[in-house]
Short mmCIF file of C-alpha atoms in Angstrom, two decimals:
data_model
loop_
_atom_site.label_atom_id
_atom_site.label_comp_id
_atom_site.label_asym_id
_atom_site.label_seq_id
_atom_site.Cartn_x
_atom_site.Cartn_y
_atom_site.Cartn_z
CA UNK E 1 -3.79 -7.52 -30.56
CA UNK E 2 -4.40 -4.05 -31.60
CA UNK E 3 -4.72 -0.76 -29.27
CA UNK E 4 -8.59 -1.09 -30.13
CA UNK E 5 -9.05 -4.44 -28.28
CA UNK E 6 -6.47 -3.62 -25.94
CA UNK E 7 -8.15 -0.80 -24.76
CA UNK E 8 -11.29 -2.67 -24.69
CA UNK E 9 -9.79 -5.03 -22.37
CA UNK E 10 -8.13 -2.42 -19.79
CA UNK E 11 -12.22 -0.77 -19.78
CA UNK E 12 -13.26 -4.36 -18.25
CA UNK E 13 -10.33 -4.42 -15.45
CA UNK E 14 -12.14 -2.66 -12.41
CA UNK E 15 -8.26 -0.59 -11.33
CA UNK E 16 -9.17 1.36 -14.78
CA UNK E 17 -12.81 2.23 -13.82
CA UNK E 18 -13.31 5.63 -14.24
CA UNK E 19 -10.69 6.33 -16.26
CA UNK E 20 -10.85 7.59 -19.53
CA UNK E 21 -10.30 5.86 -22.64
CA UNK E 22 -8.18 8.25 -24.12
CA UNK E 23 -5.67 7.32 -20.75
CA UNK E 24 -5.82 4.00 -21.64
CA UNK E 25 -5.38 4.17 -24.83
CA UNK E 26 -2.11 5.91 -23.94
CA UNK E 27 -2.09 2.60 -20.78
CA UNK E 28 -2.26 0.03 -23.66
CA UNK E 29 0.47 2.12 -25.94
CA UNK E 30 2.81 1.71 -23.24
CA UNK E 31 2.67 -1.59 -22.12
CA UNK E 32 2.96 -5.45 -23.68
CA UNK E 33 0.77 -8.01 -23.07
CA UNK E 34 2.40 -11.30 -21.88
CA UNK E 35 1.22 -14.97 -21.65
CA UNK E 36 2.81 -17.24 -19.49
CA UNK E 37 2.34 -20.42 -19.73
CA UNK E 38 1.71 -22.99 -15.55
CA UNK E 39 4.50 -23.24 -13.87
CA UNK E 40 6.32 -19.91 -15.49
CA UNK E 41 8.45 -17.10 -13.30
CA UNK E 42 6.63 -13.74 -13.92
CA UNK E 43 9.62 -12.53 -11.65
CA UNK E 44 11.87 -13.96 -8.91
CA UNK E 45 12.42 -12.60 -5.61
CA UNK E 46 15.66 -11.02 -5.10
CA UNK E 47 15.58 -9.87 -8.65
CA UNK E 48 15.88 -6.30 -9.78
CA UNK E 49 12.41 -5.00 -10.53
CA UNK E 50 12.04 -2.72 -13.44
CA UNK E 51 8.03 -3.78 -14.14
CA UNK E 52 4.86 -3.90 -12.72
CA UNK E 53 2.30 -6.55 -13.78
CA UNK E 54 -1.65 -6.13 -14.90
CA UNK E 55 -3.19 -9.13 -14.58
CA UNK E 56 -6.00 -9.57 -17.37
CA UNK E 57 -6.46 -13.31 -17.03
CA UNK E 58 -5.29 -16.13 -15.52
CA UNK E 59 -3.68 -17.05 -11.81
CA UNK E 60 -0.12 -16.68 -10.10
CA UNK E 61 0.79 -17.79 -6.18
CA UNK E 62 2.71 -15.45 -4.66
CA UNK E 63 5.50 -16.79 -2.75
CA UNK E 64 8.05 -15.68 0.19
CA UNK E 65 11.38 -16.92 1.24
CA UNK E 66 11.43 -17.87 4.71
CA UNK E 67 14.02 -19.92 6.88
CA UNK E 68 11.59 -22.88 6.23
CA UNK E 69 11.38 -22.84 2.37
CA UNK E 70 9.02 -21.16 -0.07
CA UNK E 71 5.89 -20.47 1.74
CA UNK E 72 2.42 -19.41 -0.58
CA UNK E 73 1.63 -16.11 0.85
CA UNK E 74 -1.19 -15.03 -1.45
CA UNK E 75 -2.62 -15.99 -4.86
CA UNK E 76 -3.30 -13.16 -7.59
CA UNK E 77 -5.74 -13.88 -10.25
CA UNK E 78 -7.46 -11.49 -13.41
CA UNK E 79 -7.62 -7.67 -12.49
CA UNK E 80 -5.26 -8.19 -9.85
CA UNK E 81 -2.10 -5.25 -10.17
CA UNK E 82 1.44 -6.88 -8.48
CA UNK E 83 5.08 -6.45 -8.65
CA UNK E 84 4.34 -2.64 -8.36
CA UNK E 85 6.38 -2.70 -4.46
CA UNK E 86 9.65 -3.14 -6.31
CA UNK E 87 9.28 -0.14 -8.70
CA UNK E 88 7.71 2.15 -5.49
CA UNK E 89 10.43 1.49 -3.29
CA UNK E 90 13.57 0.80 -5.42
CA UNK E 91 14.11 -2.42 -3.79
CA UNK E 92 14.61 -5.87 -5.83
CA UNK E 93 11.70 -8.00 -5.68
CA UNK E 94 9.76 -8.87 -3.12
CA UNK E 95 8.25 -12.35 -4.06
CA UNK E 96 8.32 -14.73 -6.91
CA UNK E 97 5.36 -14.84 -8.76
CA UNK E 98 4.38 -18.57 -10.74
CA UNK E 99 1.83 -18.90 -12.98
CA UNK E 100 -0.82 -21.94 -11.88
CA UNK E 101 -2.31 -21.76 -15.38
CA UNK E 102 -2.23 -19.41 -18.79
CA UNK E 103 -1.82 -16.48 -18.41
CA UNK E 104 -2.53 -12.93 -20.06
CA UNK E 105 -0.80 -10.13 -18.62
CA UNK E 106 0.02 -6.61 -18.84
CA UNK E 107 3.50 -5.15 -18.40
CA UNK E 108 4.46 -1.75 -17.82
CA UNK E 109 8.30 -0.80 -17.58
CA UNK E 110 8.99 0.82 -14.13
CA UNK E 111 9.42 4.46 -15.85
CA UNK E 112 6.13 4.02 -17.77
CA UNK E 113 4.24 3.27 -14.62
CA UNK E 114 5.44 6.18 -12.26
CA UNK E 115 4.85 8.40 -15.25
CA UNK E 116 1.36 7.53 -15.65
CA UNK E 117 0.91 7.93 -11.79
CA UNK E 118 2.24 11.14 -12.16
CA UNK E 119 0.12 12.39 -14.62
CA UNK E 120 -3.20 10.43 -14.02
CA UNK E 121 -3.88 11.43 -10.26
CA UNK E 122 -6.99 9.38 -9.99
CA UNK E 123 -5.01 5.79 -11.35
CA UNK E 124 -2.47 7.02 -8.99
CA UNK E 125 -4.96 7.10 -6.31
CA UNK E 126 -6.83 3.78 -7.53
CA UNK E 127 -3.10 2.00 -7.20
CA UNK E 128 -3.18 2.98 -3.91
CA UNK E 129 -6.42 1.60 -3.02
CA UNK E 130 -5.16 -1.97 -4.07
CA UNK E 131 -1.90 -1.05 -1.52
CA UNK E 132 -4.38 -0.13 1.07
CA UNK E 133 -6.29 -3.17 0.76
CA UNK E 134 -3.76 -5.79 0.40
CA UNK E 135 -1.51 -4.34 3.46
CA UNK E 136 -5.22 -4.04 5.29
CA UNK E 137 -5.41 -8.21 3.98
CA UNK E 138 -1.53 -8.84 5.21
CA UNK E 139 -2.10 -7.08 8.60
CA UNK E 140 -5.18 -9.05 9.03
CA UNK E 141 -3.62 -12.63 8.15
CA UNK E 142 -0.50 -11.57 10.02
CA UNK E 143 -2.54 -10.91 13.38
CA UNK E 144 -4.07 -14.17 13.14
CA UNK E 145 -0.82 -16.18 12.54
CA UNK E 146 0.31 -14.33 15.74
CA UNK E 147 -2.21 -14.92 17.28
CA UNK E 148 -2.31 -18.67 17.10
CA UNK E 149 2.15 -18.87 17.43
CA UNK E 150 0.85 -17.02 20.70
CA UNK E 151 -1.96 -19.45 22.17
CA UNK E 152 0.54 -22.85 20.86
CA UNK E 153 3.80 -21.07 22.54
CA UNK E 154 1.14 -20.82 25.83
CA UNK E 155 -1.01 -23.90 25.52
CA UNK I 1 1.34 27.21 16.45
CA UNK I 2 1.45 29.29 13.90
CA UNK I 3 1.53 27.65 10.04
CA UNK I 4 5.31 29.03 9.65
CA UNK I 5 6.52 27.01 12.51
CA UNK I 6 4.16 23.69 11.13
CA UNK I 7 5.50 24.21 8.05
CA UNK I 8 8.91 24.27 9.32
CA UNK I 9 7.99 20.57 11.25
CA UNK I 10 6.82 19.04 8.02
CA UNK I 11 9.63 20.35 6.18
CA UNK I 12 11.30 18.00 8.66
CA UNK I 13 9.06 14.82 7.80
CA UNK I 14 10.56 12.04 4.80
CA UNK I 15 7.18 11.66 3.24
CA UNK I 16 7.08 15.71 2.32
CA UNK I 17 10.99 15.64 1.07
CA UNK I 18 10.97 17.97 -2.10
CA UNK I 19 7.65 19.09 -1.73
CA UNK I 20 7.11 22.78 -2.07
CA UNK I 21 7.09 24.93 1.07
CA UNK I 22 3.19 26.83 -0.58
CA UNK I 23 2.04 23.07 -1.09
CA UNK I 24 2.85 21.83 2.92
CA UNK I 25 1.58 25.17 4.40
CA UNK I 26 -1.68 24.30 2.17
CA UNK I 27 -1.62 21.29 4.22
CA UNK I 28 -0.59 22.81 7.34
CA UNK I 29 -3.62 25.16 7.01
CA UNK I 30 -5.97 22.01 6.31
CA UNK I 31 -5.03 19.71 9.00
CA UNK I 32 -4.86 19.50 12.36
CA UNK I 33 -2.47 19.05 14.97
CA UNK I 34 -3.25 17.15 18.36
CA UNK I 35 -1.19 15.91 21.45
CA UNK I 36 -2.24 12.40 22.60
CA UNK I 37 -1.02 10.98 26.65
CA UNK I 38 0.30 7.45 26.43
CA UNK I 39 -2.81 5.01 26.80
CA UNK I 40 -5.09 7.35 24.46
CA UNK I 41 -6.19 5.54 21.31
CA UNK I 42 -6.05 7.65 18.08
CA UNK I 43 -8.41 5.24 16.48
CA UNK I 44 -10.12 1.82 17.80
CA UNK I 45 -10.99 -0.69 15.31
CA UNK I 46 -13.88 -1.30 13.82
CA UNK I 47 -15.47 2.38 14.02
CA UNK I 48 -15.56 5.12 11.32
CA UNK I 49 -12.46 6.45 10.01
CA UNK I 50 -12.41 9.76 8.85
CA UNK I 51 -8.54 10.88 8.90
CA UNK I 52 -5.70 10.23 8.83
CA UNK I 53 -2.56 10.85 10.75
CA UNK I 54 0.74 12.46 10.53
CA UNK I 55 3.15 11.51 13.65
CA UNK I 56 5.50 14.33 14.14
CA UNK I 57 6.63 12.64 17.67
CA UNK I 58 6.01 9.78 19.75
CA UNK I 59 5.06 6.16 19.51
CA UNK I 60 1.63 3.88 19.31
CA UNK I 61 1.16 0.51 19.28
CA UNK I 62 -0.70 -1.05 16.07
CA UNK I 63 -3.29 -3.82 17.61
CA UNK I 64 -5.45 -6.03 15.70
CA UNK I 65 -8.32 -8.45 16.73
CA UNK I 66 -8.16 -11.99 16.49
CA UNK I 67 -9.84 -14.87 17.97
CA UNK I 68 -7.37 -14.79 21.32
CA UNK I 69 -8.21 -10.96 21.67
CA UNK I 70 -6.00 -7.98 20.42
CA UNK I 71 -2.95 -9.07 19.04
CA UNK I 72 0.29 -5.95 18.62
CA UNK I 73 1.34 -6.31 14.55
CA UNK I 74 3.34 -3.14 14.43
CA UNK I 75 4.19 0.02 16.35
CA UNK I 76 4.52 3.01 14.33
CA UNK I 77 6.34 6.60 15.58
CA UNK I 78 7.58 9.92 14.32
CA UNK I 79 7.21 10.68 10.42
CA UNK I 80 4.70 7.82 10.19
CA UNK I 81 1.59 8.23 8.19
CA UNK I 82 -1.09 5.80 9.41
CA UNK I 83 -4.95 5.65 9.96
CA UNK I 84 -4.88 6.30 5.80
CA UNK I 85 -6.39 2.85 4.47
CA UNK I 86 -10.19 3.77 6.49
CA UNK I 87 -9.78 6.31 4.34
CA UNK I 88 -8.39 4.83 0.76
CA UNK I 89 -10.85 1.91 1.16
CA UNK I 90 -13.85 2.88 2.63
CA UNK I 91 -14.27 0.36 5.49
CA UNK I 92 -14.38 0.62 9.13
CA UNK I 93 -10.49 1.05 10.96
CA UNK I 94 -8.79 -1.70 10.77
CA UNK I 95 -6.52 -1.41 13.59
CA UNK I 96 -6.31 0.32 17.10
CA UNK I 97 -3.48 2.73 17.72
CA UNK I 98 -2.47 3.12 21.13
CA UNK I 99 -0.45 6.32 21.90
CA UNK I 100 3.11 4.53 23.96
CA UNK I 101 3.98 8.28 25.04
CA UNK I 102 3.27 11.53 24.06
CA UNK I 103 2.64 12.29 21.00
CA UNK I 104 2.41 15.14 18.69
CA UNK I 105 -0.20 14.12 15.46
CA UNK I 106 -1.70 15.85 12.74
CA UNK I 107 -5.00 14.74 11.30
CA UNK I 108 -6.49 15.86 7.97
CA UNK I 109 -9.46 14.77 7.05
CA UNK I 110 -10.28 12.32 4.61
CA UNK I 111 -12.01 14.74 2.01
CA UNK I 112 -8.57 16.78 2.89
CA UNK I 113 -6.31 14.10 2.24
CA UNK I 114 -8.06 12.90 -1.39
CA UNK I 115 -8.01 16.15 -2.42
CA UNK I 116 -4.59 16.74 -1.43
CA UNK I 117 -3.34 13.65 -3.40
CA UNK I 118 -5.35 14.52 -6.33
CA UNK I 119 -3.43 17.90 -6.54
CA UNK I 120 -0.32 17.12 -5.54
CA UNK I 121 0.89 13.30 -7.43
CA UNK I 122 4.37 13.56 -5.92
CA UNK I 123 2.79 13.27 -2.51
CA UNK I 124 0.56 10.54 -4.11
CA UNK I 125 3.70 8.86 -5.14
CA UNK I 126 5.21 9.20 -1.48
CA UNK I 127 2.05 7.70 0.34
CA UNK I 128 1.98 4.90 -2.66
CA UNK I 129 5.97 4.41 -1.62
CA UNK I 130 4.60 3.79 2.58
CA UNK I 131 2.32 1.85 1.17
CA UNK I 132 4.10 -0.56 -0.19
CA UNK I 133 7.02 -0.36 2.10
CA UNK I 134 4.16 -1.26 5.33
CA UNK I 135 2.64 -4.13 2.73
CA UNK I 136 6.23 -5.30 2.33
CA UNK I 137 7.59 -5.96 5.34
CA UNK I 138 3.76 -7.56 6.49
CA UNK I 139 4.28 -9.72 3.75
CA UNK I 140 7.57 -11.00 4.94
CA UNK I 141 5.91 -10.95 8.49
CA UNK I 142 3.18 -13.09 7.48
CA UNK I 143 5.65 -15.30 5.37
CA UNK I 144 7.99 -16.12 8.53
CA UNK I 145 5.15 -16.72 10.56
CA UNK I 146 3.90 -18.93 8.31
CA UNK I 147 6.49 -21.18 7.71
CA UNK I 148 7.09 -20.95 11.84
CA UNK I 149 3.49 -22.85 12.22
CA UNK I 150 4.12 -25.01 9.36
CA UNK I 151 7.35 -25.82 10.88
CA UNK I 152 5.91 -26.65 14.44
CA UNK I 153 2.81 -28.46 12.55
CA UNK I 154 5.53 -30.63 10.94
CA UNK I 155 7.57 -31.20 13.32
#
């Protein structure tokens, strides 16, 4: 794919909104465009994390270790930014990530990504929208498992 | 208090490590610094939010609604910044924080706090890092008490 369509692509992901094309242009330089094909790691928990992930198209489930098992914690899907916690706070990854079906995604190496945070204030601050809202999501499912452990440990 | 001596207390708070002394008594002079008693809420959910806060001391409880009424997810003290996603997504608070004892907070105000992380992308990068520390661990939260339902559903 060339920088052209590449660039054409980022303008449709609603994270880039905004955002100049020149930036992107610099966004698509940067980064390489993945498929990976159902059933596919896109990373592992426990791993070292040295990427973050744009998701252009496609869907991944987002799973946790837990004393049980693998348990599905969320699904990510097109426009969708993930594996970004990792890089942020130097810790190895978080969750796995599996593909359900093809898909098309954007990697950025971990000293890329801070860079263009660093420099491009308003990404940085569009990044931490999608924080906000997933750990406003993951508070929100959290209190309701809670909340039901709570009424079966008293009913 | 005089901006030296809040300067001096944010000098002493993680999230501003390695910022410039001129750049925290900029945000010194734009925010505000309030003493809650234990009970008082800093925010209640569902209303307005219009700041965010800085915990220099003290505790509060982080409780969300659910169907069996208000449910504690998190409690949150000194050096904590909370009350920021109102802000980052534009929706009603999501929580209620209930001062434990007293506390020592500053607010700054959401068209403070943008503007501040425009300008300043290291302190962008620090909130990004809480961010995804806070969506971290509610992840793993969510993920154990998951599997704990799943396990009693099962069993």
């Amino acid at each position: 794919m060339t920088i052209g369509s590449e660039v054409d692509a980022l303008c449709k992901v609603p994270l880039f909104r905004g955002i100049e094309a020149t930036k992107l242009r610099l966004l698509a330089s940067i980064s390489e465009r993945i498929r990976f094909r159902p059933g596919e790691h896109l990373c592992s928990q426990g791993e070292p994390g040295d990427s973050a992930f744009i998701i252009l198209a496609g869907q991944a489930d987002v799973l946790v270790a837990t004393e049980n098992g693998q348990q599905v914690v969320a699904r990510v899907g097109a426009n969708d930014i993930v594996g970004e916690i990792a890089i942020l706070c130097d810790v190895p990854r978080t969750a796995t990530l599996v593909a359900i079906d093809e898909m098309d995604v954007l990697t950025i190496s971990k000293e890329n990504f801070l860079k263009l945070l660093k420099e491009f204030p308003e990404m940085a601050l569009k990044v931490m929208r999608v924080l906000a809202q997933r750990l406003e999501k993951a508070t929100r499912d959290f209190g309701a498992a809670t909340a039901t452990l709570a009424e079966r440990a008293s009913g």
